[in-house]
XYZ file of C-alpha atoms in Angstrom:
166
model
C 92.051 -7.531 50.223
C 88.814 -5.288 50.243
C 87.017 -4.396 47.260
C 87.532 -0.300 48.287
C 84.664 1.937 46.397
C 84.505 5.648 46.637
C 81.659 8.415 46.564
C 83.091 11.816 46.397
C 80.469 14.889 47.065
C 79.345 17.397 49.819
C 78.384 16.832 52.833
C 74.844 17.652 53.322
C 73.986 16.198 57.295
C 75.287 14.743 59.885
C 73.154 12.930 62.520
C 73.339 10.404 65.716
C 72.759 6.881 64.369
C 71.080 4.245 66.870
C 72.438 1.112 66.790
C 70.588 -0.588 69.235
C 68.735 -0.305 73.053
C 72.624 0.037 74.551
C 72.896 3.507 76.053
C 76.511 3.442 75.993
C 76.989 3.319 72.326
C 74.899 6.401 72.290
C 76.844 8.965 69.782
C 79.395 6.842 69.030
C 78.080 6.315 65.493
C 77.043 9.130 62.960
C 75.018 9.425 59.797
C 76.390 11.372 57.207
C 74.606 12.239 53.961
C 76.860 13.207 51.171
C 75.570 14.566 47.668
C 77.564 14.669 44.510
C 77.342 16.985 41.602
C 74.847 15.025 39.536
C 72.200 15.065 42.836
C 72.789 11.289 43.803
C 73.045 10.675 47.621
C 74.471 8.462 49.958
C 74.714 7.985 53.291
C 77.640 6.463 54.981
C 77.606 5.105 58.752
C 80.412 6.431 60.021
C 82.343 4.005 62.974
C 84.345 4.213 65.960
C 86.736 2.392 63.714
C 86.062 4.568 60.621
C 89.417 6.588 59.248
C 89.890 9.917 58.400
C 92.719 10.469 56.833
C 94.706 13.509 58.700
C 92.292 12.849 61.377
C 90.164 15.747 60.672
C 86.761 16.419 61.814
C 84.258 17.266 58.914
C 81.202 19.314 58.629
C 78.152 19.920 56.918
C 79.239 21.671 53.745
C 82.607 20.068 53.182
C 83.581 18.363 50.287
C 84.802 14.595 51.067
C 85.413 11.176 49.386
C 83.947 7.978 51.549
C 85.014 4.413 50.991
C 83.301 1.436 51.925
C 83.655 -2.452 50.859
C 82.299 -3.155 48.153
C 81.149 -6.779 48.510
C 79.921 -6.296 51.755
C 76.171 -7.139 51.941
C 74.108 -3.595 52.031
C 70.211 -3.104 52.136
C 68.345 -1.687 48.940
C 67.086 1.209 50.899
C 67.682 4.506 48.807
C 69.772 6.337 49.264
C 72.095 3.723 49.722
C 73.726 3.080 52.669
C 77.452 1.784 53.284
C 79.546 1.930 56.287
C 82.347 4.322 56.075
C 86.123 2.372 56.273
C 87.850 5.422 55.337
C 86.886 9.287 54.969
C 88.996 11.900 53.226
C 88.189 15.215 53.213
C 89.090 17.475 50.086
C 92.489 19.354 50.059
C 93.751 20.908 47.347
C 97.543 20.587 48.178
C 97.153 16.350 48.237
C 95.480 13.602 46.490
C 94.493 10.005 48.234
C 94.440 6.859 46.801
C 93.176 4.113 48.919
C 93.767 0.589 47.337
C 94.965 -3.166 47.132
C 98.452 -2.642 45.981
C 100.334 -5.475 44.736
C 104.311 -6.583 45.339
C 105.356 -3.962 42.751
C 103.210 -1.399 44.819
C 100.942 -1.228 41.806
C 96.971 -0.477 42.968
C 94.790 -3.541 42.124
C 93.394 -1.380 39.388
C 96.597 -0.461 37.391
C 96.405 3.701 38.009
C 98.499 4.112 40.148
C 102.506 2.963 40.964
C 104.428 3.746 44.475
C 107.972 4.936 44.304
C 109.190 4.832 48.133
C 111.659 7.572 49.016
C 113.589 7.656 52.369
C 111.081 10.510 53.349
C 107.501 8.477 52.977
C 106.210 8.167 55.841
C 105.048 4.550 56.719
C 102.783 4.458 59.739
C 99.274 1.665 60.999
C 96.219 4.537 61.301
C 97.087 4.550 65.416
C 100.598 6.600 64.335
C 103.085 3.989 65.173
C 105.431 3.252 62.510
C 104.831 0.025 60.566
C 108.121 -1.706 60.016
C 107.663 -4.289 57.214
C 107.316 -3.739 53.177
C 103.907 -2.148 52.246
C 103.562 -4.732 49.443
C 100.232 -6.643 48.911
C 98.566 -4.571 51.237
C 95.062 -2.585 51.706
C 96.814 1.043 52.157
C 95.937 5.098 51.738
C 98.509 6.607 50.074
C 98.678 10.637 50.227
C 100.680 12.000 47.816
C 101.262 15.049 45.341
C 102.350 14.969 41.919
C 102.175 11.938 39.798
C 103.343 11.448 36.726
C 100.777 11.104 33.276
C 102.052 7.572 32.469
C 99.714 4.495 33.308
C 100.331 3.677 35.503
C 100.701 7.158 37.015
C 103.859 7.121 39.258
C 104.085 8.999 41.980
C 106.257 9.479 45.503
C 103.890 9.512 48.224
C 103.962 11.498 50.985
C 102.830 9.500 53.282
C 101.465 5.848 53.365
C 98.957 4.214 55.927
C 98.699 0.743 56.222
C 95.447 -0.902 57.108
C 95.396 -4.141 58.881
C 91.687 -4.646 58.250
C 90.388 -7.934 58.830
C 87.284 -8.910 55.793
């Protein structure tokens, strides 16, 4: 179970990072600066193993919500730094939750409940379809309308599981 935490703003750069003398890791890992409305940055290294959800490439100017772990052990550099486990990049017509969720499909912090329709889409981030119960798993859930209970209930769309190792 990660500890997922979120920064939602705008995209402000988007730069090679060096990771080290190898040249053939060259490019394969970006820096992206994102600003929120209150002027707080942060930068997020973004992965060869980093998703984004739709699989969409971003760009300076785009509005886009970055999670990282947590409790993973960061430098006090400002502005903070965090790598980037999943992106999401704004869209009006969907909202993504990415969570713990429990065996009632409840996320670990009690805003949000999964009703699972014949239709949701169950698929690992390579595509293939994952065949056992999404319970008491790490997932992204894209969905539409949810309901103004609390916990919110909602029928996602589409669920992604992700079989990240801490």
């Amino acid at each position: 179970m990660i500890n997922f935490h979120s920064f939602n703003g705008t995209i402000t750069m988007i730069s090679d990072f060096p990771i080290g003398q190898d040249d053939e890791e060259a490019g394969c890992y970006k820096l992206m600066s994102v600003e929120n409305n209150s002027d707080e940055l942060v930068n997020f290294v973004v992965t060869p193993s980093t998703y984004f959800v739709d699989h969409v490439a971003v760009k300076v100017g785009d509005r886009v919500t970055g999670y990282y772990d947590g409790d993973a052990p960061t430098t006090l550099i400002y502005p903070p730094q965090y790598e980037a486990l999943v992106m999401v990049k704004e869209n009006q017509n969907q909202h993504v939750k990415v969570d713990y969720f429990n065996h009632q499909l409840v996320s670990s912090d009690g805003q949000l409940a999964l009703n699972i329709s014949p239709y949701t889409q169950i698929v690992l981030t390579n595509g293939q379809t994952f065949t056992q119960p999404p319970t008491n798993r790490d997932l992204i859930v894209v969905y539409g309308p949810a309901t103004f209970s609390i916990p919110a209930q909602t029928t996602p769309y589409k669920i992604i599981v992700l079989c990240i190792k801490k």
